[in-house]
mmCIF file of C-alpha atoms in Angstrom:
data_model
loop_
_atom_site.group_PDB
_atom_site.id
_atom_site.type_symbol
_atom_site.label_atom_id
_atom_site.label_comp_id
_atom_site.label_asym_id
_atom_site.label_seq_id
_atom_site.Cartn_x
_atom_site.Cartn_y
_atom_site.Cartn_z
ATOM 1 C CA MET A 175 -90.559 -42.249 -122.941
ATOM 2 C CA PHE A 176 -89.281 -44.476 -125.746
ATOM 3 C CA GLN A 177 -85.659 -43.490 -124.979
ATOM 4 C CA ILE A 178 -86.173 -44.636 -121.376
ATOM 5 C CA LEU A 179 -87.640 -47.921 -122.583
ATOM 6 C CA ARG A 180 -84.711 -48.436 -124.881
ATOM 7 C CA ASP A 181 -82.129 -47.592 -122.198
ATOM 8 C CA SER A 182 -83.792 -49.899 -119.682
ATOM 9 C CA ASN A 183 -83.327 -52.745 -122.150
ATOM 10 C CA SER A 184 -79.999 -51.611 -123.595
ATOM 11 C CA SER A 185 -78.443 -55.003 -123.177
ATOM 12 C CA ARG A 186 -81.057 -56.440 -125.470
ATOM 13 C CA PHE A 187 -80.661 -53.819 -128.213
ATOM 14 C CA GLN A 188 -77.756 -54.435 -130.543
ATOM 15 C CA VAL A 189 -78.780 -52.040 -133.314
ATOM 16 C CA SER A 190 -78.716 -48.293 -132.702
ATOM 17 C CA GLU A 191 -80.992 -47.275 -135.583
ATOM 18 C CA PHE A 192 -83.285 -48.569 -138.295
ATOM 19 C CA ILE A 193 -82.918 -47.972 -142.014
ATOM 20 C CA LEU A 194 -86.145 -47.216 -143.897
ATOM 21 C CA MET A 195 -85.564 -48.663 -147.359
ATOM 22 C CA GLY A 196 -88.607 -47.059 -148.987
ATOM 23 C CA PHE A 197 -90.873 -48.878 -151.413
ATOM 24 C CA PRO A 198 -89.764 -52.520 -151.751
ATOM 25 C CA GLY A 199 -88.911 -53.748 -155.231
ATOM 26 C CA ILE A 200 -88.698 -50.289 -156.825
ATOM 27 C CA HIS A 201 -85.767 -48.688 -154.981
ATOM 28 C CA SER A 202 -84.066 -47.659 -158.236
ATOM 29 C CA TRP A 203 -86.917 -45.420 -159.383
ATOM 30 C CA GLN A 204 -88.958 -44.788 -156.232
ATOM 31 C CA HIS A 205 -87.794 -41.134 -156.210
ATOM 32 C CA TRP A 206 -90.272 -40.503 -159.035
ATOM 33 C CA LEU A 207 -93.062 -41.099 -156.536
ATOM 34 C CA SER A 208 -91.928 -38.064 -154.562
ATOM 35 C CA LEU A 209 -93.686 -35.597 -156.875
ATOM 36 C CA PRO A 210 -97.249 -36.999 -156.568
ATOM 37 C CA LEU A 211 -96.750 -37.639 -152.845
ATOM 38 C CA ALA A 212 -95.449 -34.095 -152.278
ATOM 39 C CA LEU A 213 -98.376 -32.648 -154.237
ATOM 40 C CA LEU A 214 -100.837 -34.713 -152.184
ATOM 41 C CA TYR A 215 -99.201 -33.510 -148.966
ATOM 42 C CA VAL A 216 -99.268 -29.837 -149.979
ATOM 43 C CA LEU A 217 -102.862 -30.219 -151.173
ATOM 44 C CA ALA A 218 -103.831 -31.832 -147.867
ATOM 45 C CA LEU A 219 -102.300 -28.990 -145.846
ATOM 46 C CA ILE A 220 -103.817 -26.204 -147.961
ATOM 47 C CA ALA A 221 -107.267 -27.802 -148.184
ATOM 48 C CA ASN A 222 -107.512 -28.599 -144.478
ATOM 49 C CA ILE A 223 -106.219 -25.171 -143.420
ATOM 50 C CA LEU A 224 -108.921 -23.674 -145.645
ATOM 51 C CA ILE A 225 -111.587 -25.875 -144.055
ATOM 52 C CA VAL A 226 -110.550 -24.861 -140.525
ATOM 53 C CA SER A 227 -110.356 -21.172 -141.549
ATOM 54 C CA ILE A 228 -113.807 -21.252 -143.172
ATOM 55 C CA ILE A 229 -115.425 -22.893 -140.154
ATOM 56 C CA TYR A 230 -113.695 -20.440 -137.793
ATOM 57 C CA GLN A 231 -114.646 -17.316 -139.745
ATOM 58 C CA GLU A 232 -118.204 -18.186 -140.799
ATOM 59 C CA ALA A 233 -120.679 -17.837 -137.931
ATOM 60 C CA SER A 234 -123.258 -19.858 -139.885
ATOM 61 C CA LEU A 235 -120.905 -22.864 -139.708
ATOM 62 C CA HIS A 236 -120.599 -22.780 -135.931
ATOM 63 C CA GLN A 237 -122.614 -25.988 -135.652
ATOM 64 C CA PRO A 238 -121.697 -29.449 -134.265
ATOM 65 C CA MET A 239 -121.447 -31.057 -137.731
ATOM 66 C CA TYR A 240 -118.879 -28.478 -138.844
ATOM 67 C CA TYR A 241 -117.020 -28.547 -135.530
ATOM 68 C CA PHE A 242 -116.435 -32.280 -136.069
ATOM 69 C CA LEU A 243 -115.349 -31.555 -139.634
ATOM 70 C CA GLY A 244 -112.856 -28.984 -138.344
ATOM 71 C CA ILE A 245 -111.464 -31.493 -135.842
ATOM 72 C CA LEU A 246 -111.181 -34.056 -138.648
ATOM 73 C CA ALA A 247 -109.208 -31.522 -140.707
ATOM 74 C CA ILE A 248 -106.758 -30.975 -137.827
ATOM 75 C CA VAL A 249 -106.352 -34.734 -137.344
ATOM 76 C CA ASP A 250 -105.763 -35.185 -141.088
ATOM 77 C CA MET A 251 -102.989 -32.561 -141.078
ATOM 78 C CA GLY A 252 -101.393 -34.244 -138.078
ATOM 79 C CA LEU A 253 -101.501 -37.670 -139.725
ATOM 80 C CA ALA A 254 -100.009 -36.470 -143.007
ATOM 81 C CA THR A 255 -97.299 -34.449 -141.239
ATOM 82 C CA THR A 256 -96.338 -37.448 -139.106
ATOM 83 C CA ILE A 257 -95.176 -39.444 -142.132
ATOM 84 C CA MET A 258 -94.708 -37.235 -145.213
ATOM 85 C CA PRO A 259 -91.612 -35.181 -144.231
ATOM 86 C CA LYS A 260 -89.656 -38.383 -143.518
ATOM 87 C CA ILE A 261 -90.903 -40.106 -146.685
ATOM 88 C CA LEU A 262 -89.886 -37.118 -148.819
ATOM 89 C CA ALA A 263 -86.507 -36.988 -147.054
ATOM 90 C CA ILE A 264 -85.985 -40.647 -148.000
ATOM 91 C CA LEU A 265 -86.993 -40.115 -151.632
ATOM 92 C CA TRP A 266 -85.169 -36.787 -152.151
ATOM 93 C CA PHE A 267 -82.068 -36.988 -149.931
ATOM 94 C CA ASN A 268 -81.696 -40.732 -149.187
ATOM 95 C CA ASP A 269 -82.141 -39.877 -145.509
ATOM 96 C CA ASN A 270 -83.058 -43.447 -144.603
ATOM 97 C CA ASN A 271 -81.773 -43.607 -141.033
ATOM 98 C CA ILE A 272 -84.110 -43.252 -138.068
ATOM 99 C CA SER A 273 -83.255 -43.843 -134.415
ATOM 100 C CA LEU A 274 -85.193 -46.435 -132.462
ATOM 101 C CA PRO A 275 -86.927 -43.881 -130.161
ATOM 102 C CA GLU A 276 -87.913 -41.772 -133.195
ATOM 103 C CA CYS A 277 -89.237 -44.854 -134.946
ATOM 104 C CA PHE A 278 -91.311 -45.923 -131.948
ATOM 105 C CA ALA A 279 -92.606 -42.348 -131.543
ATOM 106 C CA GLN A 280 -93.697 -42.245 -135.189
ATOM 107 C CA MET A 281 -95.350 -45.659 -134.786
ATOM 108 C CA TYR A 282 -97.322 -44.383 -131.787
ATOM 109 C CA THR A 283 -98.355 -41.113 -133.448
ATOM 110 C CA ILE A 284 -99.610 -42.861 -136.592
ATOM 111 C CA HIS A 285 -101.783 -45.190 -134.498
ATOM 112 C CA CYS A 286 -103.133 -42.222 -132.516
ATOM 113 C CA PHE A 287 -104.144 -40.176 -135.546
ATOM 114 C CA VAL A 288 -105.636 -43.100 -137.491
ATOM 115 C CA ALA A 289 -107.690 -44.144 -134.446
ATOM 116 C CA MET A 290 -108.697 -40.497 -133.888
ATOM 117 C CA GLU A 291 -109.914 -40.206 -137.476
ATOM 118 C CA SER A 292 -112.001 -43.347 -137.009
ATOM 119 C CA GLY A 293 -113.413 -41.922 -133.773
ATOM 120 C CA ILE A 294 -114.387 -38.626 -135.409
ATOM 121 C CA PHE A 295 -116.219 -40.576 -138.119
ATOM 122 C CA VAL A 296 -118.256 -42.196 -135.322
ATOM 123 C CA CYS A 297 -119.103 -38.786 -133.844
ATOM 124 C CA MET A 298 -120.188 -37.527 -137.261
ATOM 125 C CA ALA A 299 -122.346 -40.628 -137.803
ATOM 126 C CA ILE A 300 -124.073 -40.077 -134.437
ATOM 127 C CA ASP A 301 -124.589 -36.418 -135.351
ATOM 128 C CA ARG A 302 -126.308 -37.416 -138.610
ATOM 129 C CA TYR A 303 -128.374 -40.084 -136.828
ATOM 130 C CA VAL A 304 -129.781 -37.595 -134.321
ATOM 131 C CA ALA A 305 -130.337 -34.946 -137.031
ATOM 132 C CA ILE A 306 -132.343 -37.324 -139.242
ATOM 133 C CA CYS A 307 -133.972 -39.746 -136.798
ATOM 134 C CA ARG A 308 -134.513 -37.369 -133.844
ATOM 135 C CA PRO A 309 -134.728 -33.937 -135.539
ATOM 136 C CA LEU A 310 -136.903 -32.331 -132.834
ATOM 137 C CA ARG A 311 -134.371 -33.230 -130.136
ATOM 138 C CA TYR A 312 -131.243 -32.487 -132.177
ATOM 139 C CA SER A 313 -130.533 -29.056 -130.671
ATOM 140 C CA SER A 314 -130.908 -30.392 -127.124
ATOM 141 C CA ILE A 315 -128.792 -33.541 -127.668
ATOM 142 C CA VAL A 316 -125.998 -32.488 -130.029
ATOM 143 C CA THR A 317 -124.851 -29.335 -128.279
ATOM 144 C CA GLU A 318 -121.438 -27.664 -128.035
ATOM 145 C CA SER A 319 -121.042 -29.474 -124.724
ATOM 146 C CA PHE A 320 -121.656 -32.787 -126.515
ATOM 147 C CA VAL A 321 -118.994 -31.920 -129.099
ATOM 148 C CA ILE A 322 -116.461 -31.064 -126.382
ATOM 149 C CA LYS A 323 -117.189 -34.210 -124.335
ATOM 150 C CA ALA A 324 -117.110 -36.481 -127.399
ATOM 151 C CA THR A 325 -113.830 -34.940 -128.594
ATOM 152 C CA VAL A 326 -112.193 -35.225 -125.154
ATOM 153 C CA PHE A 327 -113.319 -38.852 -124.845
ATOM 154 C CA MET A 328 -112.051 -39.774 -128.327
ATOM 155 C CA THR A 329 -108.757 -37.968 -127.726
ATOM 156 C CA PHE A 330 -108.230 -39.763 -124.420
ATOM 157 C CA ARG A 331 -109.205 -43.154 -125.870
ATOM 158 C CA ASN A 332 -107.116 -42.845 -129.001
ATOM 159 C CA PHE A 333 -103.991 -41.464 -127.332
ATOM 160 C CA VAL A 334 -104.001 -43.935 -124.427
ATOM 161 C CA ALA A 335 -104.963 -47.227 -126.102
ATOM 162 C CA PRO A 336 -102.137 -47.260 -128.713
ATOM 163 C CA ILE A 337 -99.398 -46.767 -126.072
ATOM 164 C CA SER A 338 -99.076 -50.557 -125.881
ATOM 165 C CA VAL A 339 -97.929 -50.706 -129.530
ATOM 166 C CA PRO A 340 -94.566 -48.871 -129.203
ATOM 167 C CA VAL A 341 -94.049 -50.120 -125.643
ATOM 168 C CA LEU A 342 -94.255 -53.759 -126.754
ATOM 169 C CA ALA A 343 -92.207 -53.014 -129.873
ATOM 170 C CA ALA A 344 -89.480 -51.501 -127.689
ATOM 171 C CA GLN A 345 -89.318 -54.724 -125.659
ATOM 172 C CA ARG A 346 -88.256 -56.800 -128.655
ATOM 173 C CA ASN A 347 -84.626 -57.762 -129.213
ATOM 174 C CA TYR A 348 -83.287 -56.250 -132.465
ATOM 175 C CA CYS A 349 -79.973 -58.062 -132.644
ATOM 176 C CA SER A 350 -78.929 -58.023 -136.309
ATOM 177 C CA GLN A 351 -81.405 -56.896 -138.994
ATOM 178 C CA ASN A 352 -82.183 -53.179 -139.084
ATOM 179 C CA LYS A 353 -83.423 -52.614 -142.640
ATOM 180 C CA ILE A 354 -87.176 -51.996 -142.806
ATOM 181 C CA GLU A 355 -88.755 -52.548 -146.219
ATOM 182 C CA HIS A 356 -91.064 -49.608 -145.716
ATOM 183 C CA CYS A 357 -91.236 -45.785 -145.837
ATOM 184 C CA LEU A 358 -92.476 -45.491 -142.272
ATOM 185 C CA CYS A 359 -92.280 -47.301 -138.957
ATOM 186 C CA SER A 360 -95.243 -49.651 -139.086
ATOM 187 C CA ASN A 361 -95.660 -51.934 -136.098
ATOM 188 C CA LEU A 362 -95.507 -55.228 -137.978
ATOM 189 C CA GLY A 363 -92.752 -53.991 -140.293
ATOM 190 C CA VAL A 364 -90.508 -53.055 -137.355
ATOM 191 C CA THR A 365 -91.212 -56.059 -135.132
ATOM 192 C CA SER A 366 -90.622 -58.444 -138.049
ATOM 193 C CA LEU A 367 -86.910 -57.592 -137.566
ATOM 194 C CA ALA A 368 -86.921 -58.835 -133.968
ATOM 195 C CA CYS A 369 -84.812 -61.854 -133.092
ATOM 196 C CA ASP A 370 -87.202 -63.022 -130.391
ATOM 197 C CA ASP A 371 -90.857 -64.009 -130.436
ATOM 198 C CA ARG A 372 -93.160 -61.188 -131.595
ATOM 199 C CA LYS A 373 -96.439 -63.066 -131.168
ATOM 200 C CA ILE A 374 -97.579 -60.691 -128.403
ATOM 201 C CA ASN A 375 -97.123 -57.733 -130.781
ATOM 202 C CA SER A 376 -99.312 -59.345 -133.454
ATOM 203 C CA ILE A 377 -101.982 -60.261 -130.886
ATOM 204 C CA ASN A 378 -101.972 -56.717 -129.484
ATOM 205 C CA GLN A 379 -102.255 -55.222 -132.975
ATOM 206 C CA LEU A 380 -105.219 -57.485 -133.751
ATOM 207 C CA PHE A 381 -106.841 -56.700 -130.394
ATOM 208 C CA LEU A 382 -106.562 -52.934 -130.933
ATOM 209 C CA ALA A 383 -107.878 -53.251 -134.484
ATOM 210 C CA TRP A 384 -110.983 -55.088 -133.308
ATOM 211 C CA THR A 385 -111.644 -53.036 -130.176
ATOM 212 C CA LEU A 386 -111.028 -49.590 -131.704
ATOM 213 C CA MET A 387 -111.641 -49.808 -135.448
ATOM 214 C CA GLY A 388 -114.081 -52.714 -135.176
ATOM 215 C CA SER A 389 -116.268 -51.040 -132.560
ATOM 216 C CA ASP A 390 -116.167 -47.735 -134.460
ATOM 217 C CA LEU A 391 -117.200 -49.387 -137.719
ATOM 218 C CA GLY A 392 -119.950 -51.280 -135.909
ATOM 219 C CA LEU A 393 -121.390 -48.062 -134.443
ATOM 220 C CA ILE A 394 -121.233 -46.366 -137.846
ATOM 221 C CA ILE A 395 -123.048 -49.276 -139.535
ATOM 222 C CA VAL A 396 -125.750 -49.280 -136.853
ATOM 223 C CA SER A 397 -126.179 -45.483 -137.113
ATOM 224 C CA TYR A 398 -126.601 -45.551 -140.884
ATOM 225 C CA ALA A 399 -128.861 -48.612 -140.760
ATOM 226 C CA LEU A 400 -131.177 -46.663 -138.442
ATOM 227 C CA ILE A 401 -130.884 -43.598 -140.692
ATOM 228 C CA LEU A 402 -131.796 -45.667 -143.747
ATOM 229 C CA ARG A 403 -134.769 -47.215 -141.946
ATOM 230 C CA SER A 404 -135.983 -43.770 -140.907
ATOM 231 C CA VAL A 405 -135.543 -42.355 -144.425
ATOM 232 C CA LEU A 406 -137.426 -45.244 -146.049
ATOM 233 C CA ARG A 407 -140.401 -44.460 -143.817
ATOM 234 C CA LEU A 408 -140.685 -40.920 -145.177
ATOM 235 C CA ASN A 409 -143.656 -40.385 -147.459
ATOM 236 C CA SER A 410 -141.929 -37.753 -149.577
ATOM 237 C CA ALA A 411 -139.215 -38.879 -152.004
ATOM 238 C CA GLU A 412 -137.864 -35.331 -152.006
ATOM 239 C CA ALA A 413 -137.528 -35.314 -148.221
ATOM 240 C CA ALA A 414 -135.806 -38.709 -148.311
ATOM 241 C CA SER A 415 -133.382 -37.516 -150.977
ATOM 242 C CA LYS A 416 -132.584 -34.365 -149.007
ATOM 243 C CA ALA A 417 -131.983 -36.348 -145.825
ATOM 244 C CA LEU A 418 -129.628 -38.788 -147.552
ATOM 245 C CA SER A 419 -127.750 -36.000 -149.357
ATOM 246 C CA THR A 420 -126.493 -34.701 -146.002
ATOM 247 C CA CYS A 421 -124.826 -38.087 -145.448
ATOM 248 C CA THR A 422 -123.343 -38.657 -148.913
ATOM 249 C CA SER A 423 -119.962 -37.020 -148.366
ATOM 250 C CA HIS A 424 -119.581 -38.714 -144.993
ATOM 251 C CA LEU A 425 -120.344 -42.142 -146.480
ATOM 252 C CA ILE A 426 -117.821 -41.637 -149.307
ATOM 253 C CA LEU A 427 -115.036 -40.910 -146.830
ATOM 254 C CA ILE A 428 -116.012 -43.757 -144.490
ATOM 255 C CA PHE A 429 -116.144 -46.219 -147.401
ATOM 256 C CA PHE A 430 -112.646 -45.253 -148.572
ATOM 257 C CA PHE A 431 -111.147 -45.165 -145.062
ATOM 258 C CA TYR A 432 -112.356 -48.591 -143.917
ATOM 259 C CA THR A 433 -112.128 -50.303 -147.313
ATOM 260 C CA VAL A 434 -108.402 -49.552 -147.513
ATOM 261 C CA ILE A 435 -107.918 -50.836 -143.945
ATOM 262 C CA VAL A 436 -109.657 -54.108 -144.838
ATOM 263 C CA VAL A 437 -107.656 -54.462 -148.064
ATOM 264 C CA MET A 438 -104.424 -53.738 -146.154
ATOM 265 C CA SER A 439 -105.283 -56.489 -143.669
ATOM 266 C CA ILE A 440 -105.913 -58.957 -146.483
ATOM 267 C CA THR A 441 -102.804 -58.039 -148.473
ATOM 268 C CA HIS A 442 -100.604 -58.264 -145.379
ATOM 269 C CA SER A 443 -100.760 -62.043 -145.674
ATOM 270 C CA VAL A 444 -99.416 -61.674 -149.231
ATOM 271 C CA GLY A 445 -96.824 -59.143 -148.111
ATOM 272 C CA MET A 446 -93.882 -61.563 -148.239
ATOM 273 C CA LYS A 447 -94.576 -62.340 -151.904
ATOM 274 C CA ILE A 448 -95.635 -58.880 -153.098
ATOM 275 C CA PRO A 449 -94.347 -56.533 -150.367
ATOM 276 C CA LEU A 450 -94.898 -53.377 -152.432
ATOM 277 C CA ILE A 451 -98.716 -53.657 -152.290
ATOM 278 C CA PRO A 452 -99.248 -53.385 -148.495
ATOM 279 C CA VAL A 453 -96.516 -50.720 -148.199
ATOM 280 C CA LEU A 454 -98.027 -48.597 -150.977
ATOM 281 C CA LEU A 455 -101.537 -49.018 -149.554
ATOM 282 C CA ASN A 456 -100.288 -48.062 -146.093
ATOM 283 C CA VAL A 457 -98.678 -44.849 -147.353
ATOM 284 C CA LEU A 458 -101.640 -43.910 -149.553
ATOM 285 C CA HIS A 459 -104.079 -44.592 -146.720
ATOM 286 C CA ASN A 460 -102.217 -42.053 -144.585
ATOM 287 C CA VAL A 461 -101.941 -39.328 -147.244
ATOM 288 C CA ILE A 462 -104.971 -39.610 -149.559
ATOM 289 C CA PRO A 463 -107.752 -39.168 -146.936
ATOM 290 C CA PRO A 464 -106.232 -35.890 -145.630
ATOM 291 C CA ALA A 465 -106.281 -34.556 -149.210
ATOM 292 C CA LEU A 466 -109.609 -36.162 -150.144
ATOM 293 C CA ASN A 467 -111.732 -35.348 -147.085
ATOM 294 C CA PRO A 468 -111.914 -31.535 -147.425
ATOM 295 C CA MET A 469 -112.483 -31.712 -151.200
ATOM 296 C CA VAL A 470 -115.384 -34.153 -150.857
ATOM 297 C CA TYR A 471 -117.054 -32.013 -148.196
ATOM 298 C CA ALA A 472 -116.430 -28.757 -150.066
ATOM 299 C CA LEU A 473 -117.897 -30.171 -153.276
ATOM 300 C CA LYS A 474 -120.951 -31.706 -151.603
ATOM 301 C CA ASN A 475 -121.766 -29.002 -149.052
ATOM 302 C CA LYS A 476 -123.389 -25.744 -150.143
ATOM 303 C CA GLU A 477 -122.550 -23.840 -146.941
ATOM 304 C CA LEU A 478 -118.883 -24.783 -147.139
ATOM 305 C CA LYS A 479 -118.701 -23.724 -150.786
ATOM 306 C CA GLN A 480 -120.201 -20.346 -149.951
ATOM 307 C CA GLY A 481 -117.769 -19.976 -147.061
ATOM 308 C CA LEU A 482 -114.887 -20.832 -149.387
ATOM 309 C CA TYR A 483 -115.971 -18.115 -151.824
ATOM 310 C CA LYS A 484 -115.985 -15.565 -148.982
ATOM 311 C CA VAL A 485 -112.578 -16.620 -147.655
ATOM 312 C CA LEU A 486 -111.060 -16.433 -151.141
ATOM 313 C CA ARG A 487 -112.917 -13.161 -151.774
ATOM 314 C CA LEU A 488 -114.661 -14.601 -154.847
ATOM 315 C CA ASP A 489 -117.798 -12.794 -155.993
ATOM 316 C CA VAL A 490 -119.855 -15.922 -156.687
ATOM 317 C CA LYS A 491 -123.574 -16.135 -156.056
ATOM 318 C CA GLY A 492 -125.869 -19.075 -155.663
ATOM 319 C CA GLY A 493 -125.185 -22.656 -154.623
#
């Protein structure tokens, strides 16, 4: 698709490829970052494969909450794999070149997976809301059919809405500059090289951020506000503590995911003065959650820990 877009505007394209420069300001020693990034990537793959395997093999985990967790694990692996091989190729082999269609494809895929992760967080928040605030109706509301419909809707939404990002980026005229001070093809990083007006790209990026991420975060806040109100009405402190404990791991991941997005938005305005900060945050935001998510859930969830012991054939008893 992106090759067709490029060919249809061939007279406007005067560069045949982009050059990903890596981390701005530290090019001489950025290869040292490859080790921690590679370890994070390997950890993310192993941990998420384990999560999916545990949920698949353990019949006791065939529940909506764990189905969403399994989908999140798959999305996390997709997000990390979209960017990490190219980043490691840059740091290890100086393979900085990337064709325009490949760059636009990576840009699109990153937006899809990040939006999908946000959408799955919404589904998990709704799951917890029904489980805590409507416990008697949970089994009739949050069914396997609900999981399938919610997943299909989120997949459709998050793979259709971001199409405008690479399409608009492909319409820009890249006439001279082709060096991107980044490790990946971010929308604003690529379009900043355009010789013509890129205002529409910035407006579209802001619109998508508010309509997708903003609406997701709003639904999550409302869900947990209702959960908190319901928990505070419980007479038993033990029951309240137990109810909140089922949400702890979810809240940790949501806090990290959206906090980094907000910080990235703020630091983008400082990007021209300290370009390393938004680039580093962008990379870490795409690789740390895939490694962090399964560990947080495994550490906080008794059923997952027991499933892990069985998968690894460890003779461990108790919670």
